[in-house]
N, CA, C and O atoms as a CHARMM CRD file, in Angstrom:
* protein
*
  356
    1    1 MET  N     34.32500  34.40900   8.89600 PROA 1      0.00000
    2    1 MET  CA    35.31600  33.66700   9.36100 PROA 1      0.00000
    3    1 MET  C     36.71600  34.75000  10.14700 PROA 1      0.00000
    4    1 MET  O     37.14400  35.71900   9.51900 PROA 1      0.00000
    5    2 THR  N     37.21000  34.42600  11.38600 PROA 2      0.00000
    6    2 THR  CA    38.38000  35.61600  11.62200 PROA 2      0.00000
    7    2 THR  C     39.64900  34.57500  10.89200 PROA 2      0.00000
    8    2 THR  O     39.55100  33.47400  10.35000 PROA 2      0.00000
    9    3 TYR  N     40.87800  35.48600  11.15800 PROA 3      0.00000
   10    3 TYR  CA    41.43200  35.27500  10.29000 PROA 3      0.00000
   11    3 TYR  C     42.80800  33.93000  11.26500 PROA 3      0.00000
   12    3 TYR  O     43.64600  33.10400  10.90200 PROA 3      0.00000
   13    4 GLU  N     42.18800  34.55100  12.77400 PROA 4      0.00000
   14    4 GLU  CA    42.71500  33.76200  13.46100 PROA 4      0.00000
   15    4 GLU  C     42.26200  31.84400  13.16500 PROA 4      0.00000
   16    4 GLU  O     43.04200  30.89600  13.07000 PROA 4      0.00000
   17    5 HSD  N     40.40500  31.85500  13.07300 PROA 5      0.00000
   18    5 HSD  CA    40.34100  30.21000  12.41600 PROA 5      0.00000
   19    5 HSD  C     40.94300  29.96600  11.35300 PROA 5      0.00000
   20    5 HSD  O     41.67500  28.98200  11.24800 PROA 5      0.00000
   21    6 ALA  N     40.66200  31.14900  10.00400 PROA 6      0.00000
   22    6 ALA  CA    41.44700  30.67300   9.36100 PROA 6      0.00000
   23    6 ALA  C     42.87100  30.17200   9.30100 PROA 6      0.00000
   24    6 ALA  O     42.96300  29.07100   8.75800 PROA 6      0.00000
   25    7 VAL  N     44.24900  30.81900   9.81300 PROA 7      0.00000
   26    7 VAL  CA    45.23500  30.00500  10.49200 PROA 7      0.00000
   27    7 VAL  C     44.95000  28.66100  11.08300 PROA 7      0.00000
   28    7 VAL  O     45.52700  27.63700  10.71900 PROA 7      0.00000
   29    8 ASN  N     44.02000  28.71300  12.02400 PROA 8      0.00000
   30    8 ASN  CA    43.75100  27.34000  12.54500 PROA 8      0.00000
   31    8 ASN  C     43.50400  26.01400  12.02000 PROA 8      0.00000
   32    8 ASN  O     43.79900  24.89800  12.44800 PROA 8      0.00000
   33    9 ILE  N     42.99200  26.34500  11.16000 PROA 9      0.00000
   34    9 ILE  CA    42.49700  25.61100   9.71700 PROA 9      0.00000
   35    9 ILE  C     43.21300  25.17600   9.05200 PROA 9      0.00000
   36    9 ILE  O     43.20500  23.95300   8.91700 PROA 9      0.00000
   37   10 LEU  N     44.32900  26.12700   8.20400 PROA 10     0.00000
   38   10 LEU  CA    45.55100  25.42500   7.83100 PROA 10     0.00000
   39   10 LEU  C     46.63200  24.89200   8.74100 PROA 10     0.00000
   40   10 LEU  O     47.69500  24.65100   8.17000 PROA 10     0.00000
   41   11 TYR  N     46.59100  24.70600   9.77400 PROA 11     0.00000
   42   11 TYR  CA    47.60800  24.27300  10.97500 PROA 11     0.00000
   43   11 TYR  C     46.96400  23.26400  11.07100 PROA 11     0.00000
   44   11 TYR  O     47.65400  22.32200  10.68200 PROA 11     0.00000
   45   12 THR  N     45.56800  22.81900  11.52600 PROA 12     0.00000
   46   12 THR  CA    45.15900  21.40700  11.44500 PROA 12     0.00000
   47   12 THR  C     45.35900  20.44900  10.50600 PROA 12     0.00000
   48   12 THR  O     45.61500  19.28100  10.79800 PROA 12     0.00000
   49   13 ILE  N     45.20400  21.09000   8.78600 PROA 13     0.00000
   50   13 ILE  CA    44.80300  20.25400   7.72600 PROA 13     0.00000
   51   13 ILE  C     46.65500  19.66300   7.45200 PROA 13     0.00000
   52   13 ILE  O     47.05600  18.57800   7.03100 PROA 13     0.00000
   53   14 MET  N     47.35200  20.76000   7.84900 PROA 14     0.00000
   54   14 MET  CA    48.79800  20.60700   7.83000 PROA 14     0.00000
   55   14 MET  C     49.41000  20.02500   8.53700 PROA 14     0.00000
   56   14 MET  O     50.47700  19.59500   8.10000 PROA 14     0.00000
   57   15 LYS  N     49.09500  19.77500   9.74400 PROA 15     0.00000
   58   15 LYS  CA    49.20500  18.99400  10.72900 PROA 15     0.00000
   59   15 LYS  C     48.77600  17.79100  10.84300 PROA 15     0.00000
   60   15 LYS  O     49.53200  16.87100  11.15700 PROA 15     0.00000
   61   16 GLU  N     47.34600  17.60900  10.57400 PROA 16     0.00000
   62   16 GLU  CA    46.93000  16.39600  10.68200 PROA 16     0.00000
   63   16 GLU  C     46.44300  15.27200   9.40300 PROA 16     0.00000
   64   16 GLU  O     46.27500  14.05300   9.43600 PROA 16     0.00000
   65   17 ASP  N     46.30500  16.27400   8.29200 PROA 17     0.00000
   66   17 ASP  CA    45.99100  15.54400   7.11800 PROA 17     0.00000
   67   17 ASP  C     47.12600  15.37100   6.12600 PROA 17     0.00000
   68   17 ASP  O     47.39300  14.36700   5.46600 PROA 17     0.00000
   69   18 LEU  N     47.80600  16.66600   6.15300 PROA 18     0.00000
   70   18 LEU  CA    49.29800  16.21800   5.14200 PROA 18     0.00000
   71   18 LEU  C     50.65400  15.48200   6.82800 PROA 18     0.00000
   72   18 LEU  O     51.69100  14.96400   6.41300 PROA 18     0.00000
   73   19 ALA  N     50.55100  15.50900   7.78600 PROA 19     0.00000
   74   19 ALA  CA    51.43700  14.87900   8.68800 PROA 19     0.00000
   75   19 ALA  C     52.75900  15.38500   7.94400 PROA 19     0.00000
   76   19 ALA  O     53.74400  14.71700   7.63000 PROA 19     0.00000
   77   20 LEU  N     52.50200  16.80100   7.73800 PROA 20     0.00000
   78   20 LEU  CA    53.92600  17.51000   7.47800 PROA 20     0.00000
   79   20 LEU  C     55.03400  17.31200   8.52100 PROA 20     0.00000
   80   20 LEU  O     54.90700  17.54400   9.72300 PROA 20     0.00000
   81   21 GLN  N     56.20400  16.82500   7.87400 PROA 21     0.00000
   82   21 GLN  CA    57.23400  16.65800   9.51300 PROA 21     0.00000
   83   21 GLN  C     58.01700  18.12600   9.70300 PROA 21     0.00000
   84   21 GLN  O     59.01200  18.22800  10.42100 PROA 21     0.00000
   85   22 THR  N     57.46800  19.19200   9.00300 PROA 22     0.00000
   86   22 THR  CA    57.87200  20.14300   9.22100 PROA 22     0.00000
   87   22 THR  C     57.62400  21.32600  10.13800 PROA 22     0.00000
   88   22 THR  O     58.32200  22.32700  10.29500 PROA 22     0.00000
   89   23 MET  N     56.28500  20.93400  10.80500 PROA 23     0.00000
   90   23 MET  CA    55.10600  21.95100  11.38300 PROA 23     0.00000
   91   23 MET  C     56.00900  22.47800  12.36100 PROA 23     0.00000
   92   23 MET  O     55.23500  22.95000  13.19400 PROA 23     0.00000
   93   24 ASP  N     57.33500  22.71600  12.82600 PROA 24     0.00000
   94   24 ASP  CA    58.14200  23.05900  13.47800 PROA 24     0.00000
   95   24 ASP  C     58.30900  24.70900  13.77300 PROA 24     0.00000
   96   24 ASP  O     58.45000  25.49000  14.71300 PROA 24     0.00000
   97   25 ALA  N     58.17700  24.68500  12.09900 PROA 25     0.00000
   98   25 ALA  CA    58.53900  25.63300  11.14500 PROA 25     0.00000
   99   25 ALA  C     56.86700  26.88800  11.02900 PROA 25     0.00000
  100   25 ALA  O     56.89400  28.11500  11.11900 PROA 25     0.00000
  101   26 PHE  N     55.83400  26.14400  10.85100 PROA 26     0.00000
  102   26 PHE  CA    54.67800  26.73500  11.15500 PROA 26     0.00000
  103   26 PHE  C     54.54700  27.81600  11.50200 PROA 26     0.00000
  104   26 PHE  O     54.95700  27.77000  12.66200 PROA 26     0.00000
  105   27 HSD  N     54.04900  29.47800  11.17300 PROA 27     0.00000
  106   27 HSD  CA    53.77900  30.94300  11.63700 PROA 27     0.00000
  107   27 HSD  C     52.97800  30.63300  10.76700 PROA 27     0.00000
  108   27 HSD  O     52.71600  29.64600  10.08100 PROA 27     0.00000
  109   28 PRO  N     52.42600  32.22600  10.98600 PROA 28     0.00000
  110   28 PRO  CA    51.64600  33.24700  10.03000 PROA 28     0.00000
  111   28 PRO  C     52.53600  33.73300   8.67800 PROA 28     0.00000
  112   28 PRO  O     51.88600  33.99600   7.66600 PROA 28     0.00000
  113   29 HSD  N     53.69400  33.83200   8.64500 PROA 29     0.00000
  114   29 HSD  CA    54.81300  34.82100   7.79000 PROA 29     0.00000
  115   29 HSD  C     55.91700  33.19900   7.28300 PROA 29     0.00000
  116   29 HSD  O     56.79100  33.28500   6.42100 PROA 29     0.00000
  117   30 ALA  N     55.67900  32.20400   7.84200 PROA 30     0.00000
  118   30 ALA  CA    56.28100  30.45600   6.95400 PROA 30     0.00000
  119   30 ALA  C     55.84500  30.41700   5.75700 PROA 30     0.00000
  120   30 ALA  O     54.68000  30.41300   5.35700 PROA 30     0.00000
  121   31 ARG  N     57.20400  30.37600   4.96300 PROA 31     0.00000
  122   31 ARG  CA    57.01000  30.38400   3.25300 PROA 31     0.00000
  123   31 ARG  C     56.44700  28.68600   3.24400 PROA 31     0.00000
  124   31 ARG  O     57.01600  27.76800   3.83600 PROA 31     0.00000
  125   32 LEU  N     54.84600  28.53200   2.18700 PROA 32     0.00000
  126   32 LEU  CA    54.52400  27.72300   2.51300 PROA 32     0.00000
  127   32 LEU  C     56.11500  26.29900   1.54500 PROA 32     0.00000
  128   32 LEU  O     56.48000  25.22200   2.01700 PROA 32     0.00000
  129   33 ASN  N     56.49700  26.81200   0.52100 PROA 33     0.00000
  130   33 ASN  CA    57.21600  25.76200  -0.12400 PROA 33     0.00000
  131   33 ASN  C     58.64500  26.11200   0.48300 PROA 33     0.00000
  132   33 ASN  O     59.17100  25.17800   1.08900 PROA 33     0.00000
  133   34 GLU  N     59.14900  26.95200   0.44000 PROA 34     0.00000
  134   34 GLU  CA    60.57300  26.95400   1.38300 PROA 34     0.00000
  135   34 GLU  C     60.77100  26.73600   2.54300 PROA 34     0.00000
  136   34 GLU  O     61.92700  26.40900   2.81300 PROA 34     0.00000
  137   35 GLU  N     59.69100  26.82300   3.78700 PROA 35     0.00000
  138   35 GLU  CA    59.76800  26.88600   5.22600 PROA 35     0.00000
  139   35 GLU  C     59.29200  25.29100   5.31100 PROA 35     0.00000
  140   35 GLU  O     59.96100  24.32800   5.68400 PROA 35     0.00000
  141   36 LEU  N     58.04000  25.32800   4.88300 PROA 36     0.00000
  142   36 LEU  CA    57.02500  24.05700   5.13000 PROA 36     0.00000
  143   36 LEU  C     57.41300  23.13300   4.02100 PROA 36     0.00000
  144   36 LEU  O     56.53100  22.27600   3.96800 PROA 36     0.00000
  145   37 ALA  N     58.23800  22.93000   3.19500 PROA 37     0.00000
  146   37 ALA  CA    58.06500  21.88400   2.04100 PROA 37     0.00000
  147   37 ALA  C     56.65300  21.70900   1.41700 PROA 37     0.00000
  148   37 ALA  O     56.41700  20.55300   1.06800 PROA 37     0.00000
  149   38 ILE  N     55.67800  22.60500   1.20800 PROA 38     0.00000
  150   38 ILE  CA    54.73900  22.19700   0.57300 PROA 38     0.00000
  151   38 ILE  C     55.24400  22.26600  -1.16900 PROA 38     0.00000
  152   38 ILE  O     55.86400  23.03800  -1.90000 PROA 38     0.00000
  153   39 ASP  N     54.48300  20.82600  -1.27600 PROA 39     0.00000
  154   39 ASP  CA    54.59300  21.32000  -3.41500 PROA 39     0.00000
  155   39 ASP  C     53.51600  21.63000  -3.38400 PROA 39     0.00000
  156   39 ASP  O     52.88700  22.09600  -2.43300 PROA 39     0.00000
  157   40 SER  N     53.08400  21.34600  -4.71000 PROA 40     0.00000
  158   40 SER  CA    51.53700  21.67500  -5.66500 PROA 40     0.00000
  159   40 SER  C     50.58600  20.63900  -5.26200 PROA 40     0.00000
  160   40 SER  O     49.42100  20.88600  -4.94900 PROA 40     0.00000
  161   41 VAL  N     51.15400  19.38100  -5.27800 PROA 41     0.00000
  162   41 VAL  CA    50.37900  18.41400  -4.80400 PROA 41     0.00000
  163   41 VAL  C     49.78900  18.91500  -3.70900 PROA 41     0.00000
  164   41 VAL  O     48.66500  19.41500  -3.75700 PROA 41     0.00000
  165   42 MET  N     50.64800  18.80700  -2.37600 PROA 42     0.00000
  166   42 MET  CA    49.70100  19.35900  -1.14400 PROA 42     0.00000
  167   42 MET  C     49.27700  20.73800  -1.33000 PROA 42     0.00000
  168   42 MET  O     48.72300  21.10500  -0.29400 PROA 42     0.00000
  169   43 ILE  N     49.30000  21.64100  -2.18800 PROA 43     0.00000
  170   43 ILE  CA    48.49100  23.01300  -1.92800 PROA 43     0.00000
  171   43 ILE  C     47.12400  22.45400  -2.83500 PROA 43     0.00000
  172   43 ILE  O     46.13900  23.14400  -2.56900 PROA 43     0.00000
  173   44 LEU  N     46.80300  21.22600  -3.97200 PROA 44     0.00000
  174   44 LEU  CA    45.65500  20.92800  -3.81200 PROA 44     0.00000
  175   44 LEU  C     45.37300  20.27100  -3.19300 PROA 44     0.00000
  176   44 LEU  O     44.15400  20.18600  -3.34600 PROA 44     0.00000
  177   45 HSD  N     45.85700  19.23400  -2.03000 PROA 45     0.00000
  178   45 HSD  CA    45.01300  18.53900  -1.29700 PROA 45     0.00000
  179   45 HSD  C     44.29700  19.48500   0.00300 PROA 45     0.00000
  180   45 HSD  O     43.19500  19.34400   0.53300 PROA 45     0.00000
  181   46 ILE  N     45.26900  20.38100   0.24800 PROA 46     0.00000
  182   46 ILE  CA    44.51600  21.53700   1.10700 PROA 46     0.00000
  183   46 ILE  C     43.53300  22.12200   0.80900 PROA 46     0.00000
  184   46 ILE  O     42.70000  22.30000   1.69900 PROA 46     0.00000
  185   47 LEU  N     43.22800  22.71400  -0.75900 PROA 47     0.00000
  186   47 LEU  CA    42.18500  23.09900  -1.05900 PROA 47     0.00000
  187   47 LEU  C     40.92500  22.26700  -0.99000 PROA 47     0.00000
  188   47 LEU  O     39.77400  22.57600  -0.68000 PROA 47     0.00000
  189   48 LEU  N     41.60800  20.82800  -1.46400 PROA 48     0.00000
  190   48 LEU  CA    40.39400  19.89200  -1.74200 PROA 48     0.00000
  191   48 LEU  C     39.64000  19.79800   0.03500 PROA 48     0.00000
  192   48 LEU  O     38.44300  19.73700   0.31500 PROA 48     0.00000
  193   49 GLU  N     40.92600  19.81800   1.06700 PROA 49     0.00000
  194   49 GLU  CA    39.81000  19.86600   2.37300 PROA 49     0.00000
  195   49 GLU  C     39.07600  21.01400   2.70600 PROA 49     0.00000
  196   49 GLU  O     37.97800  21.00300   3.26300 PROA 49     0.00000
  197   50 LEU  N     39.70300  22.00200   2.35500 PROA 50     0.00000
  198   50 LEU  CA    39.06000  23.28300   2.57000 PROA 50     0.00000
  199   50 LEU  C     37.56900  22.96200   2.03900 PROA 50     0.00000
  200   50 LEU  O     36.57200  22.92700   2.76100 PROA 50     0.00000
  201   51 GLU  N     37.59600  22.74000   0.68400 PROA 51     0.00000
  202   51 GLU  CA    35.92500  22.57800   0.26400 PROA 51     0.00000
  203   51 GLU  C     35.73500  21.25800   0.82800 PROA 51     0.00000
  204   51 GLU  O     36.10200  21.51700   1.97500 PROA 51     0.00000
  205   52 THR  N     35.61300  20.77100   0.83800 PROA 52     0.00000
  206   52 THR  CA    34.93300  19.55000   1.19900 PROA 52     0.00000
  207   52 THR  C     34.79500  19.24300   3.25200 PROA 52     0.00000
  208   52 THR  O     33.76800  18.92500   3.85000 PROA 52     0.00000
  209   53 LYS  N     35.62900  19.38700   3.61900 PROA 53     0.00000
  210   53 LYS  CA    35.29400  19.02100   4.94700 PROA 53     0.00000
  211   53 LYS  C     34.77500  20.39900   5.36600 PROA 53     0.00000
  212   53 LYS  O     33.66100  20.56500   5.86200 PROA 53     0.00000
  213   54 TYR  N     36.08100  21.83800   5.01900 PROA 54     0.00000
  214   54 TYR  CA    35.43400  22.57300   6.11400 PROA 54     0.00000
  215   54 TYR  C     34.30000  23.50700   5.45400 PROA 54     0.00000
  216   54 TYR  O     33.72800  24.45400   5.99400 PROA 54     0.00000
  217   55 GLU  N     34.08000  22.90600   3.89200 PROA 55     0.00000
  218   55 GLU  CA    32.77800  23.97300   3.54100 PROA 55     0.00000
  219   55 GLU  C     33.18400  25.37500   3.02700 PROA 55     0.00000
  220   55 GLU  O     32.51500  26.39400   2.85500 PROA 55     0.00000
  221   56 ILE  N     33.85300  25.23300   2.92900 PROA 56     0.00000
  222   56 ILE  CA    34.87500  26.69700   2.00600 PROA 56     0.00000
  223   56 ILE  C     34.65200  26.93800   0.41800 PROA 56     0.00000
  224   56 ILE  O     35.66800  26.37000   0.01700 PROA 56     0.00000
  225   57 ALA  N     34.21700  27.24900  -0.36900 PROA 57     0.00000
  226   57 ALA  CA    34.12900  27.45200  -1.61800 PROA 57     0.00000
  227   57 ALA  C     34.85900  27.95300  -1.75800 PROA 57     0.00000
  228   57 ALA  O     34.94900  28.98800  -1.09700 PROA 57     0.00000
  229   58 ILE  N     36.12500  27.55000  -2.88700 PROA 58     0.00000
  230   58 ILE  CA    37.25600  27.74400  -3.37900 PROA 58     0.00000
  231   58 ILE  C     36.85300  28.41700  -5.03700 PROA 58     0.00000
  232   58 ILE  O     37.83000  28.08800  -5.71000 PROA 58     0.00000
  233   59 PRO  N     36.04200  29.05600  -5.79900 PROA 59     0.00000
  234   59 PRO  CA    36.49800  29.45000  -7.00800 PROA 59     0.00000
  235   59 PRO  C     37.65200  29.14100  -7.89000 PROA 59     0.00000
  236   59 PRO  O     38.72600  29.13700  -7.29000 PROA 59     0.00000
  237   60 ASP  N     37.69800  28.92100  -8.97100 PROA 60     0.00000
  238   60 ASP  CA    38.99000  28.95700  -9.85600 PROA 60     0.00000
  239   60 ASP  C     39.53500  30.07800 -10.24400 PROA 60     0.00000
  240   60 ASP  O     40.75300  30.22300 -10.34900 PROA 60     0.00000
  241   61 GLU  N     38.58100  31.07400 -10.51800 PROA 61     0.00000
  242   61 GLU  CA    38.81800  32.02800 -11.06100 PROA 61     0.00000
  243   61 GLU  C     39.67000  32.85900  -9.94500 PROA 61     0.00000
  244   61 GLU  O     40.54600  33.63400 -10.33000 PROA 61     0.00000
  245   62 SER  N     39.47800  32.73600  -8.96000 PROA 62     0.00000
  246   62 SER  CA    40.04300  33.57800  -7.32700 PROA 62     0.00000
  247   62 SER  C     41.20200  33.25600  -6.76900 PROA 62     0.00000
  248   62 SER  O     41.57800  33.77400  -5.71700 PROA 62     0.00000
  249   63 ILE  N     42.01500  32.19200  -7.54600 PROA 63     0.00000
  250   63 ILE  CA    43.05900  31.49600  -7.22100 PROA 63     0.00000
  251   63 ILE  C     43.99000  32.31600  -8.19700 PROA 63     0.00000
  252   63 ILE  O     43.83600  32.57000  -9.39200 PROA 63     0.00000
  253   64 ASP  N     45.25000  32.73400  -7.10900 PROA 64     0.00000
  254   64 ASP  CA    46.30600  33.25400  -7.90500 PROA 64     0.00000
  255   64 ASP  C     47.38100  32.92400  -7.32000 PROA 64     0.00000
  256   64 ASP  O     47.44300  33.44300  -6.20500 PROA 64     0.00000
  257   65 SER  N     48.60800  32.03700  -7.67500 PROA 65     0.00000
  258   65 SER  CA    49.97900  31.93400  -7.04300 PROA 65     0.00000
  259   65 SER  C     50.33000  32.69600  -6.06900 PROA 65     0.00000
  260   65 SER  O     51.03900  32.08700  -5.26800 PROA 65     0.00000
  261   66 ALA  N     50.03300  34.34200  -5.64800 PROA 66     0.00000
  262   66 ALA  CA    50.54600  34.95000  -5.03100 PROA 66     0.00000
  263   66 ALA  C     49.83600  34.17600  -3.64000 PROA 66     0.00000
  264   66 ALA  O     50.60800  34.23200  -2.68300 PROA 66     0.00000
  265   67 ILE  N     48.84200  33.63700  -3.40500 PROA 67     0.00000
  266   67 ILE  CA    48.21700  33.11700  -2.21700 PROA 67     0.00000
  267   67 ILE  C     48.93700  31.73900  -1.61100 PROA 67     0.00000
  268   67 ILE  O     48.59300  31.13700  -0.59400 PROA 67     0.00000
  269   68 PHE  N     50.00600  31.41400  -2.49600 PROA 68     0.00000
  270   68 PHE  CA    50.16200  30.06400  -2.24500 PROA 68     0.00000
  271   68 PHE  C     51.72900  30.62600  -1.24000 PROA 68     0.00000
  272   68 PHE  O     52.22800  29.94400  -0.34500 PROA 68     0.00000
  273   69 GLU  N     52.30000  32.12200  -1.73600 PROA 69     0.00000
  274   69 GLU  CA    53.61000  32.76800  -0.62500 PROA 69     0.00000
  275   69 GLU  C     53.77300  31.90400   1.13800 PROA 69     0.00000
  276   69 GLU  O     54.39100  31.21600   1.95100 PROA 69     0.00000
  277   70 THR  N     52.83800  32.54500   0.81400 PROA 70     0.00000
  278   70 THR  CA    52.45000  32.18900   2.91000 PROA 70     0.00000
  279   70 THR  C     51.82200  31.47400   3.29300 PROA 70     0.00000
  280   70 THR  O     51.18600  30.77100   2.50700 PROA 70     0.00000
  281   71 VAL  N     51.66800  31.26900   4.95900 PROA 71     0.00000
  282   71 VAL  CA    50.37100  31.02000   5.44900 PROA 71     0.00000
  283   71 VAL  C     49.69300  32.10700   5.78400 PROA 71     0.00000
  284   71 VAL  O     48.50600  32.11900   5.45800 PROA 71     0.00000
  285   72 ASP  N     50.00000  32.76200   6.18600 PROA 72     0.00000
  286   72 ASP  CA    49.59700  34.24300   6.06200 PROA 72     0.00000
  287   72 ASP  C     48.72900  35.03800   4.90200 PROA 72     0.00000
  288   72 ASP  O     47.78500  35.80300   5.09900 PROA 72     0.00000
  289   73 ARG  N     49.30700  34.64600   3.63700 PROA 73     0.00000
  290   73 ARG  CA    48.56800  35.05900   2.14000 PROA 73     0.00000
  291   73 ARG  C     47.57400  33.91700   2.10500 PROA 73     0.00000
  292   73 ARG  O     46.42600  34.34600   1.99200 PROA 73     0.00000
  293   74 LEU  N     47.66500  32.45300   2.17300 PROA 74     0.00000
  294   74 LEU  CA    46.72900  31.71200   2.26600 PROA 74     0.00000
  295   74 LEU  C     45.98400  31.96100   3.14800 PROA 74     0.00000
  296   74 LEU  O     44.89100  32.05800   2.59000 PROA 74     0.00000
  297   75 ALA  N     45.78600  32.22300   4.73800 PROA 75     0.00000
  298   75 ALA  CA    44.62200  32.29700   6.28000 PROA 75     0.00000
  299   75 ALA  C     44.14100  33.80100   4.74000 PROA 75     0.00000
  300   75 ALA  O     43.70900  33.18200   3.76700 PROA 75     0.00000
  301   76 GLN  N     44.14900  34.63700   4.58700 PROA 76     0.00000
  302   76 GLN  CA    43.43400  35.88000   3.97500 PROA 76     0.00000
  303   76 GLN  C     42.60700  35.69100   2.88800 PROA 76     0.00000
  304   76 GLN  O     41.53300  36.26200   2.70000 PROA 76     0.00000
  305   77 PHE  N     43.30300  34.61800   1.95500 PROA 77     0.00000
  306   77 PHE  CA    42.53000  34.53600   1.11200 PROA 77     0.00000
  307   77 PHE  C     41.44100  33.27700   1.63200 PROA 77     0.00000
  308   77 PHE  O     40.56600  32.99800   0.81300 PROA 77     0.00000
  309   78 ILE  N     41.44100  32.40700   3.10200 PROA 78     0.00000
  310   78 ILE  CA    40.26600  31.56200   3.07500 PROA 78     0.00000
  311   78 ILE  C     39.73800  32.56100   3.75500 PROA 78     0.00000
  312   78 ILE  O     38.67800  32.91300   3.23700 PROA 78     0.00000
  313   79 GLN  N     40.07500  33.28500   4.87100 PROA 79     0.00000
  314   79 GLN  CA    39.03400  34.33700   5.09100 PROA 79     0.00000
  315   79 GLN  C     38.25000  35.34100   4.41200 PROA 79     0.00000
  316   79 GLN  O     37.28900  35.93700   4.89700 PROA 79     0.00000
  317   80 ARG  N     38.68200  35.47100   3.37200 PROA 80     0.00000
  318   80 ARG  CA    37.49000  35.96500   2.67400 PROA 80     0.00000
  319   80 ARG  C     36.59800  35.78700   1.70900 PROA 80     0.00000
  320   80 ARG  O     35.87600  36.58600   1.11300 PROA 80     0.00000
  321   81 GLN  N     36.79600  34.15900   1.59400 PROA 81     0.00000
  322   81 GLN  CA    35.91100  33.22500   1.38400 PROA 81     0.00000
  323   81 GLN  C     34.60000  32.83300   2.04700 PROA 81     0.00000
  324   81 GLN  O     34.46400  32.33200   3.16300 PROA 81     0.00000
  325   82 GLU  N     33.54000  33.19000   1.05200 PROA 82     0.00000
  326   82 GLU  CA    31.99800  32.73100   1.86200 PROA 82     0.00000
  327   82 GLU  C     32.11100  31.75000   2.64400 PROA 82     0.00000
  328   82 GLU  O     33.20900  31.25100   2.40000 PROA 82     0.00000
  329   83 LYS  N     31.57300  31.15000   3.49700 PROA 83     0.00000
  330   83 LYS  CA    31.31400  29.60400   3.65800 PROA 83     0.00000
  331   83 LYS  C     29.97300  29.41600   3.36200 PROA 83     0.00000
  332   83 LYS  O     28.90800  29.92400   3.71400 PROA 83     0.00000
  333   84 THR  N     30.50100  28.13900   2.26900 PROA 84     0.00000
  334   84 THR  CA    28.56800  27.36900   1.71900 PROA 84     0.00000
  335   84 THR  C     29.39100  26.61900   1.55600 PROA 84     0.00000
  336   84 THR  O     30.61500  26.49100   1.56800 PROA 84     0.00000
  337   85 THR  N     28.10500  25.89300   1.32000 PROA 85     0.00000
  338   85 THR  CA    27.60500  24.26800   1.11400 PROA 85     0.00000
  339   85 THR  C     27.90700  24.10000  -0.08100 PROA 85     0.00000
  340   85 THR  O     27.18700  24.50100  -0.99600 PROA 85     0.00000
  341   86 VAL  N     29.44900  23.24100  -0.32600 PROA 86     0.00000
  342   86 VAL  CA    29.78500  23.13800  -1.19500 PROA 86     0.00000
  343   86 VAL  C     28.76900  21.49300  -1.66300 PROA 86     0.00000
  344   86 VAL  O     28.60000  20.60100  -0.83200 PROA 86     0.00000
  345   87 THR  N     28.20400  21.41400  -3.15100 PROA 87     0.00000
  346   87 THR  CA    27.93500  20.18300  -3.78700 PROA 87     0.00000
  347   87 THR  C     28.85000  19.50800  -4.95700 PROA 87     0.00000
  348   87 THR  O     29.72600  19.89700  -5.73100 PROA 87     0.00000
  349   88 TYR  N     28.23900  18.40600  -4.69500 PROA 88     0.00000
  350   88 TYR  CA    28.86500  17.52600  -6.06900 PROA 88     0.00000
  351   88 TYR  C     28.14100  16.79500  -6.69100 PROA 88     0.00000
  352   88 TYR  O     28.11600  15.74500  -6.04800 PROA 88     0.00000
  353   89 ASP  N     27.58900  16.71000  -7.47100 PROA 89     0.00000
  354   89 ASP  CA    26.62400  15.79000  -8.75300 PROA 89     0.00000
  355   89 ASP  C     27.18300  14.94500  -8.93800 PROA 89     0.00000
  356   89 ASP  O     26.79600  14.11600  -9.76200 PROA 89     0.00000
């Protein structure tokens, strides 16, 4: 996955699924909490969308709070994840 694709996925999730009112502040270096007003519940929703809708596996042990500082850091994180099918029993 390219970096641009990861940013586009985040944009889509934030605009369509979260319906953020702060999308005019969206850019790669936008701070998730301070500029986009994304809280911890919204972060969980983003992670759930990445896993279920985009089939991007997010292992618990790979999650670090630093990845949730900016769009850029979160995009780099998801870019590094292997695209795999997530199965739920």
